[in-house]
Coordinates of C-alpha atoms in Angstrom, one line a residue:
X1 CA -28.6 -21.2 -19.3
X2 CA -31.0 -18.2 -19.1
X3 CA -32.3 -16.4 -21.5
X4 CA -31.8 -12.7 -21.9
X5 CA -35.0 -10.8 -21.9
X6 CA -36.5 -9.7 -24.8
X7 CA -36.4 -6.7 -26.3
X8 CA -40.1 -6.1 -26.2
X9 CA -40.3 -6.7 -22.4
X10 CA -37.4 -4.5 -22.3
X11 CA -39.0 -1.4 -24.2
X12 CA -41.9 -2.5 -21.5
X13 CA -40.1 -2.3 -18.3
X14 CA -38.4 1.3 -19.5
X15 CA -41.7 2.4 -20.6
X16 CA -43.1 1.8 -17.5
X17 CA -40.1 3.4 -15.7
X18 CA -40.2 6.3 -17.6
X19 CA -44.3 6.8 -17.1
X20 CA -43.4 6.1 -13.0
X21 CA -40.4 8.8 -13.0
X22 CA -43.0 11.1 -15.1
X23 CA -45.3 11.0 -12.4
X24 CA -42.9 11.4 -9.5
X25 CA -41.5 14.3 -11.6
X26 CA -45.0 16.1 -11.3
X27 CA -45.0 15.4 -8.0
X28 CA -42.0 16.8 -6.9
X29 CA -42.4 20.4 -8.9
X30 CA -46.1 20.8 -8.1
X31 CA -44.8 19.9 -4.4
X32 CA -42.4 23.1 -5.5
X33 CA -44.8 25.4 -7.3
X34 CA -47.0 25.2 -4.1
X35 CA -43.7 26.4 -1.5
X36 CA -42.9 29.3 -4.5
X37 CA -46.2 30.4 -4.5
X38 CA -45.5 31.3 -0.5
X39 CA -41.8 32.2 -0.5
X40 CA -42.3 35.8 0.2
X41 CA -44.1 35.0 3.5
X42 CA -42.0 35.7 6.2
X43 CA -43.3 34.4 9.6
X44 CA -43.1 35.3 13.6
X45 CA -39.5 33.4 13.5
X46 CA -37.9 35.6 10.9
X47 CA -36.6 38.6 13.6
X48 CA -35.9 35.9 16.1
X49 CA -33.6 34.2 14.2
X50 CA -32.1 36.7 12.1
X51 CA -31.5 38.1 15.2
X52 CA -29.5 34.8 16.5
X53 CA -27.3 35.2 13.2
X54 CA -26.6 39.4 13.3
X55 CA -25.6 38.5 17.2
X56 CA -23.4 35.3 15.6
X57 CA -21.7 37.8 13.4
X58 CA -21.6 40.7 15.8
X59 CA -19.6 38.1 18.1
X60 CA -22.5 38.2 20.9
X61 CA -23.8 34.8 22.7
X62 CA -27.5 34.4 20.8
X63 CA -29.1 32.9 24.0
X64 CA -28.4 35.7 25.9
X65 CA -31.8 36.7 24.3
X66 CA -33.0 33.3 24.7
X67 CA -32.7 32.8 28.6
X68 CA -33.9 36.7 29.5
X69 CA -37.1 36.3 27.1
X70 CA -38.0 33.2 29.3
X71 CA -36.8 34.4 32.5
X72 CA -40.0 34.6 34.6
X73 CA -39.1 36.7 37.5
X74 CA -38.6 39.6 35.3
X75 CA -39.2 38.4 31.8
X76 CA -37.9 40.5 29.0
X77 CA -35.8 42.6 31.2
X78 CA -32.2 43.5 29.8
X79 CA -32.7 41.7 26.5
X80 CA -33.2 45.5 25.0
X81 CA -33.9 43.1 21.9
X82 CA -37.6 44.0 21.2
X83 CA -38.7 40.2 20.6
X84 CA -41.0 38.2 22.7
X85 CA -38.9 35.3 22.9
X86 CA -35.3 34.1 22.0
X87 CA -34.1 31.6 19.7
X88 CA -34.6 28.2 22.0
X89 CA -32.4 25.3 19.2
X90 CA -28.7 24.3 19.3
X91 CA -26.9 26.6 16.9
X92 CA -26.3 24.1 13.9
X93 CA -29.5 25.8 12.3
X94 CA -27.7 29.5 12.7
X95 CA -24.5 28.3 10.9
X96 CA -26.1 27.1 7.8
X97 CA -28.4 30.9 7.9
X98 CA -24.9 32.8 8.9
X99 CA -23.7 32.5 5.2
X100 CA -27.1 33.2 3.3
X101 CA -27.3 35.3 5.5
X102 CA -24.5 37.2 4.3
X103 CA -25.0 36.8 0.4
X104 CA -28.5 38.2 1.0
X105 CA -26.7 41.1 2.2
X106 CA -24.5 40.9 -0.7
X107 CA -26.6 40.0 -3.5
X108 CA -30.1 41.5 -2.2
X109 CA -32.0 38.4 -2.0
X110 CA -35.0 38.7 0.1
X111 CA -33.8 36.7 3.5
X112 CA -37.1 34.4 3.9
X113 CA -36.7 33.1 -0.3
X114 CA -32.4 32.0 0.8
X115 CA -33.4 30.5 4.0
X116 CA -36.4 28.7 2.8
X117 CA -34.8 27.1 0.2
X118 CA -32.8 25.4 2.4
X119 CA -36.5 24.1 4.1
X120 CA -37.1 22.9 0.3
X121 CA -33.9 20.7 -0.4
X122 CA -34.9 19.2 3.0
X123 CA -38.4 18.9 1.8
X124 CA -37.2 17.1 -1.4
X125 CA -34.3 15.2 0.5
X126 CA -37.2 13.1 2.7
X127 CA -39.0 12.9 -0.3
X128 CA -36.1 10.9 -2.2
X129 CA -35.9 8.9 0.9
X130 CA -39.2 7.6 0.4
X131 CA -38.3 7.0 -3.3
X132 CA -35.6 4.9 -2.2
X133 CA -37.5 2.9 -0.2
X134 CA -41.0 2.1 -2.0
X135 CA -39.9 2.9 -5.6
X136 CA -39.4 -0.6 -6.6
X137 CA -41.7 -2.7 -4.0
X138 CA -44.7 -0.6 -4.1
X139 CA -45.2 2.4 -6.2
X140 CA -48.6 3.5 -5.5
X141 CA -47.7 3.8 -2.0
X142 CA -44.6 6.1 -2.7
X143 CA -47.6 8.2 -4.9
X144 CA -49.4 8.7 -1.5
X145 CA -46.6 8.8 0.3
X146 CA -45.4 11.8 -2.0
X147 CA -48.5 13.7 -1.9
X148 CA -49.2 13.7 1.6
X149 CA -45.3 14.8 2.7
X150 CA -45.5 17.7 0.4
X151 CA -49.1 18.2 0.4
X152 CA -48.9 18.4 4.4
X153 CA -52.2 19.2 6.3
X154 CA -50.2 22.4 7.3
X155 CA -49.5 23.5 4.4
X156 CA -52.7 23.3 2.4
X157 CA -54.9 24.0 5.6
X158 CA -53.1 27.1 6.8
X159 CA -51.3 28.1 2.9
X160 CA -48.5 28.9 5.2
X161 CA -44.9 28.1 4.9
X162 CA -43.0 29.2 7.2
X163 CA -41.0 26.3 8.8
X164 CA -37.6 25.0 9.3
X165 CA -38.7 21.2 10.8
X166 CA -37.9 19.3 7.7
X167 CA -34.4 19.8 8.0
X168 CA -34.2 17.9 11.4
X169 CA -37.0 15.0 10.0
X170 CA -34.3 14.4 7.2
X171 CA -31.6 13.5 9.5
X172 CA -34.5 11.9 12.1
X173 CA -34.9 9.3 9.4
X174 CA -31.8 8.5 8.4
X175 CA -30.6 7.8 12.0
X176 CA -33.7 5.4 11.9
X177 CA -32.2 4.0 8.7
X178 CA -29.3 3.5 9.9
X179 CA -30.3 2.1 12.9
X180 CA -28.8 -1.7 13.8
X181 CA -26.7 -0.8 10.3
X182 CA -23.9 1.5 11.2
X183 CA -23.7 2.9 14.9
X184 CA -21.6 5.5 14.5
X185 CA -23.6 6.9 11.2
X186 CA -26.6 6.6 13.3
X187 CA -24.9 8.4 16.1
X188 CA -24.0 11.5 14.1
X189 CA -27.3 11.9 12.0
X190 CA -29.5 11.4 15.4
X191 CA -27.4 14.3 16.8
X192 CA -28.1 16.3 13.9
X193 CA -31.5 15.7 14.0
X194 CA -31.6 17.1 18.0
X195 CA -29.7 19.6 17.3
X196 CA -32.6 21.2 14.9
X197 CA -35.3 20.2 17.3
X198 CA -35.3 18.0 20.4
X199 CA -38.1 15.6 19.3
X200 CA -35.9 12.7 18.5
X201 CA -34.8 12.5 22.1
X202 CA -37.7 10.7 22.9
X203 CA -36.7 8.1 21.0
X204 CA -33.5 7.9 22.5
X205 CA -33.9 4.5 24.7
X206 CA -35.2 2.8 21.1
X207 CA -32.0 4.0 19.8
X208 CA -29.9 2.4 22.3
X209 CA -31.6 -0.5 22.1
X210 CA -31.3 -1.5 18.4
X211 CA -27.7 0.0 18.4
X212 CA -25.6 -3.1 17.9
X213 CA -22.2 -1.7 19.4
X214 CA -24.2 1.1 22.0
X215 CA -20.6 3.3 22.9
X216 CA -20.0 3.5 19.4
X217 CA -23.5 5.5 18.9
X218 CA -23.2 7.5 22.4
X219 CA -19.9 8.4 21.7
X220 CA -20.6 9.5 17.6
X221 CA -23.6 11.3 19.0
X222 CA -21.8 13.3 21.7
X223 CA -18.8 14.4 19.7
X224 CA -21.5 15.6 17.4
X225 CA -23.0 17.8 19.9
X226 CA -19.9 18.6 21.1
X227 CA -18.5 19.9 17.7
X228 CA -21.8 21.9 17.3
X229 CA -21.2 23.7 20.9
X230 CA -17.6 24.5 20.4
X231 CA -17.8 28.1 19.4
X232 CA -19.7 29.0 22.8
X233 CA -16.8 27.2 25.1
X234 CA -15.5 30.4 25.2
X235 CA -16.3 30.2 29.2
X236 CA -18.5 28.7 31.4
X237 CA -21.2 31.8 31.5
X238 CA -21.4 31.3 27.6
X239 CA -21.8 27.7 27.8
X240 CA -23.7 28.3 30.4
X241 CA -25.6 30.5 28.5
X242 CA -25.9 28.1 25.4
X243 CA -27.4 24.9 27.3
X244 CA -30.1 26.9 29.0
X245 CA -31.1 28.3 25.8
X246 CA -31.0 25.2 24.3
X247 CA -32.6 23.2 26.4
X248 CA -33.6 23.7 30.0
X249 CA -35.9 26.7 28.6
X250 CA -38.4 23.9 27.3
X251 CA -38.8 22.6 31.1
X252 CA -40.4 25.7 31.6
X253 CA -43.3 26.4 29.6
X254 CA -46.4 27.5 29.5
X255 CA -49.3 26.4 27.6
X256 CA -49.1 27.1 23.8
X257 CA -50.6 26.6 20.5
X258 CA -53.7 23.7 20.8
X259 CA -52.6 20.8 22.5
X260 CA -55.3 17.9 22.5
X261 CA -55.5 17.4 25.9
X262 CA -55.9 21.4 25.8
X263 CA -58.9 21.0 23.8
X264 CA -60.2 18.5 25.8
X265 CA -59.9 20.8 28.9
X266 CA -61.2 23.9 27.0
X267 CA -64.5 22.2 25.7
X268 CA -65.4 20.8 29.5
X269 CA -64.4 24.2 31.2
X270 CA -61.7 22.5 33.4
X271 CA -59.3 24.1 35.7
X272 CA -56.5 21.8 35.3
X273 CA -53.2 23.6 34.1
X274 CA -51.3 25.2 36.7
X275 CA -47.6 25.7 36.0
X276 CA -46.7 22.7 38.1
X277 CA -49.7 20.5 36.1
X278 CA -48.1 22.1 32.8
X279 CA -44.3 21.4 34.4
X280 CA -45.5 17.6 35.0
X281 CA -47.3 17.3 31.7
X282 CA -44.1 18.1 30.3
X283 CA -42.3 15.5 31.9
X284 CA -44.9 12.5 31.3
X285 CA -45.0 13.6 27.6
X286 CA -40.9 13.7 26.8
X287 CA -40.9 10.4 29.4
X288 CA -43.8 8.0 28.4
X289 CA -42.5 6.9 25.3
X290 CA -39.1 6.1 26.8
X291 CA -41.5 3.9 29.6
X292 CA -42.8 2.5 26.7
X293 CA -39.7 1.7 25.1
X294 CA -37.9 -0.2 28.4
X295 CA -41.4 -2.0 29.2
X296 CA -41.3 -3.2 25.6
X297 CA -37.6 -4.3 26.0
X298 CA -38.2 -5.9 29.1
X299 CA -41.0 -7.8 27.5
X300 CA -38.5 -9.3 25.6
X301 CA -40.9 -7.8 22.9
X302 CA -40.2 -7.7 19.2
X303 CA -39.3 -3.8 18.2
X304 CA -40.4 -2.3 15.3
X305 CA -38.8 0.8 14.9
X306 CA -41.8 2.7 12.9
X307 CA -44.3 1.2 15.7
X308 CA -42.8 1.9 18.1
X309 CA -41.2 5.7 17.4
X310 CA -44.8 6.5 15.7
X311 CA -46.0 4.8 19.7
X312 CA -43.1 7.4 21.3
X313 CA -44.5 10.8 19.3
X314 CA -48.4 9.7 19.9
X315 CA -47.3 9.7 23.9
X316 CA -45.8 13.1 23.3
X317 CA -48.4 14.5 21.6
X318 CA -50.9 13.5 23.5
X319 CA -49.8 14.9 26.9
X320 CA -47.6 18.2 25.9
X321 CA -48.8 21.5 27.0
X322 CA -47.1 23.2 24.3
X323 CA -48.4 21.7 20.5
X324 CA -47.8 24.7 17.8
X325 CA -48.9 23.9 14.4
X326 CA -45.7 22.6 12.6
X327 CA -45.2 19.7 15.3
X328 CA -47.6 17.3 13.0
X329 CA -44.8 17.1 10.3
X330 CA -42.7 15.3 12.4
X331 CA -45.0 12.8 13.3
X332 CA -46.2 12.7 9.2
X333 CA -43.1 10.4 7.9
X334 CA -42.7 8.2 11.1
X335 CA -47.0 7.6 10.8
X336 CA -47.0 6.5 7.1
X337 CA -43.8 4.2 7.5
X338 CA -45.6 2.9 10.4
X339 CA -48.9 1.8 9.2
X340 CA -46.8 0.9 5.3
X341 CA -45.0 -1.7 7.6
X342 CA -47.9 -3.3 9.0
X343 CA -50.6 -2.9 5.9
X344 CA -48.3 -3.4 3.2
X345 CA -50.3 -7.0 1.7
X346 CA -53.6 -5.2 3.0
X347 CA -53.0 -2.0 0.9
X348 CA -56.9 -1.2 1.6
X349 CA -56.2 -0.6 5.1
X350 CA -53.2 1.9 4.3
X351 CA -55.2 4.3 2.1
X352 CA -57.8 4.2 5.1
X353 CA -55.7 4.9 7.8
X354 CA -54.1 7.3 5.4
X355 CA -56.8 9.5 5.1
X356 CA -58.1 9.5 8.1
X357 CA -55.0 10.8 9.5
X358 CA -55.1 13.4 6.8
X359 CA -58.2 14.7 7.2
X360 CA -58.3 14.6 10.9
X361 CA -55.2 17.0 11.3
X362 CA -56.4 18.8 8.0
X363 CA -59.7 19.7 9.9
X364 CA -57.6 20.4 13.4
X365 CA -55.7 22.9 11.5
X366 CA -58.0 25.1 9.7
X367 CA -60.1 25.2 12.6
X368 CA -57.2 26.3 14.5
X369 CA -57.5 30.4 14.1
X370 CA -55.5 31.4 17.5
X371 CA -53.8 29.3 20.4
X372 CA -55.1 28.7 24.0
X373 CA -54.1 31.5 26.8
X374 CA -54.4 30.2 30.3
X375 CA -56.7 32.9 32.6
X376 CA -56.9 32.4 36.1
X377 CA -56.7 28.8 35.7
X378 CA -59.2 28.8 32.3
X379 CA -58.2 28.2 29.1
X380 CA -59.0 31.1 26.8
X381 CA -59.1 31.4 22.9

């Protein structure tokens, strides 16, 4: 027979409990004080997407915008929409700002404090994800974990909150959760997590190899994406319209923001980006990790799914042209679950790997006063 536990050790284990949810507690709202303190700030993507959601309501395709603000012929022409560039996503962001949208016009909230509370429940929805998975094994870690998502090198080195990413990491990592575990779950939430942002298709051949039943996760994922581009199947110029928008504008990019290789080429006064170095640069940094990925299955090599997604967005980052500040919270959650699976019984080496990661994008950041521009062949600040 075995004894029940005291009721001293009890009282001990709830005291403890209560001092640990105390501390995540304090967390969480200073985490929130932080974001209130900035709610007012609106950002260069306000216009662009209120834009997408007055031309949602108006019953206008948004990426009409989209594909003339990237044309390159004659960029900007016909648009008549004053913007420098369109809004470049799959709509599923727009239909969750269509209704706030309209109660701000109802109830006069100021647009940026609705939408970016949407930015904060996704904010506080990773954060209970890492709750659920370090709360009970390794609480310090969670601490850390805690103060680095919501303490971000973005945020604290630019006191700027302006962005929309943590909605997509959310569903990011519960596709990787669900990974091996349910295919059609992970189907639908790595769907959801493109259709905010495209970064988690480079982690699409990882995803089809851990999938246990694989035409159970292509098929949840496309009738996900298919349910999303419904409303613009209208006809084939609006569909049309839509995909371009959505995607094939990102083939065609110029150099933006401070990508390392960028800085590299900056310091040493290289002429190395052209727009078919910058076109190829694209393809080897959306491409690489899925090399890495099919070399590593053909290895026969055990997968980790933290190494080797945290291998896919290193890859990426690495050899993109384009790298504007708020990419680094994607790679933030994927990094610390990386190195927690391979230095969780040598904690040391976690807190040091931690913070070197921490101050070495903190540093990039506030450095970071105004992104490269490409003249004849230089790269400019």
């Amino acid at each position: 027979m075995f004894k029940t536990p005291s009721k001293a050790f009890q009282q001990k284990i709830n005291k403890f409990d209560v001092v640990k949810i105390l501390v995540i507690f304090l967390i969480l709202s200073l985490g929130i004080y932080q974001r209130y303190r900035l709610l007012d700030e609106s950002g260069g993507d306000l216009p662009v997407i209120r834009r997408a959601v007055t031309d949602i309501l108006d019953k206008k395709n948004p990426y009409e915008i989209t594909v003339g603000t990237f044309r390159k012929d004659k960029p900007y022409v016909g648009t008549g929409s004053g913007l420098d560039h369109g809004y470049a996503y799959m709509p599923t962001l727009l239909y969750i700002y269509t209704p706030l949208y309209l109660i701000h016009q109802h109830f006069h909230i100021p647009l940026q404090r609705i939408w970016k509370s949407v930015t904060i429940l996704a904010e506080l929805a990773v954060s209970a994800y890492f709750i659920k998975k370090l709360y009970n094994n390794d609480f310090d870690i969670l601490v850390a974990t805690l103060i680095v998502w919501l303490f971000n090198p973005y945020i604290m080195a630019r006191n700027s909150y302006t962005y929309t990413d943590p909605i997509g990491i959310f569903f990011m990592l519960i596709a990787l959760d669900k990974l091996g575990k349910s295919d059609i779950k992970a189907g639908v939430y790595f769907a959801l997590s493109v259709s905010f942002k495209a970064f988690p298709l480079i982690l699409l051949p990882l995803f089809l190899y851990k999938a246990r039943k694989k035409l159970k996760f292509i098929a949840s994922g496309f009738m996900t994406a298919f349910i999303i581009g419904i409303p613009f199947m209208n006809s084939m110029r609006d569909f049309s319209m839509f995909f371009k928008g959505s995607f094939l504008v990102h083939s065609d990019r110029e150099v933006q923001g401070r990508p390392f290789i960028g800085s590299v080429v900056y310091l040493l006064k290289l002429k190395v980006y052209t727009s078919l170095s910058t076109k190829v640069l694209i393809y080897i940094a959306t491409f690489s990790g899925w090399i890495y990925t099919i070399i590593s299955y053909l290895r026969k090599k055990e997968i980790n799914i933290y190494h080797v997604s945290l291998t896919c967005f290193t890859l990426f980052f690495v050899f993109t042209p384009v790298f504007t500040r708020t990419y680094i919270l994607w790679l933030i959650p994927i990094y610390m679950l990386s190195i927690y699976q391979r230095f969780k019984s040598k904690k040391v080496y976690f807190y040091i790997f931690l913070s070197i990661f921490y101050i070495f994008f903190y540093v990039y950041l506030r450095a970071w006063d105004q992104g490269f521009t490409l003249t004849n062949g230089l790269l400019t600040i």
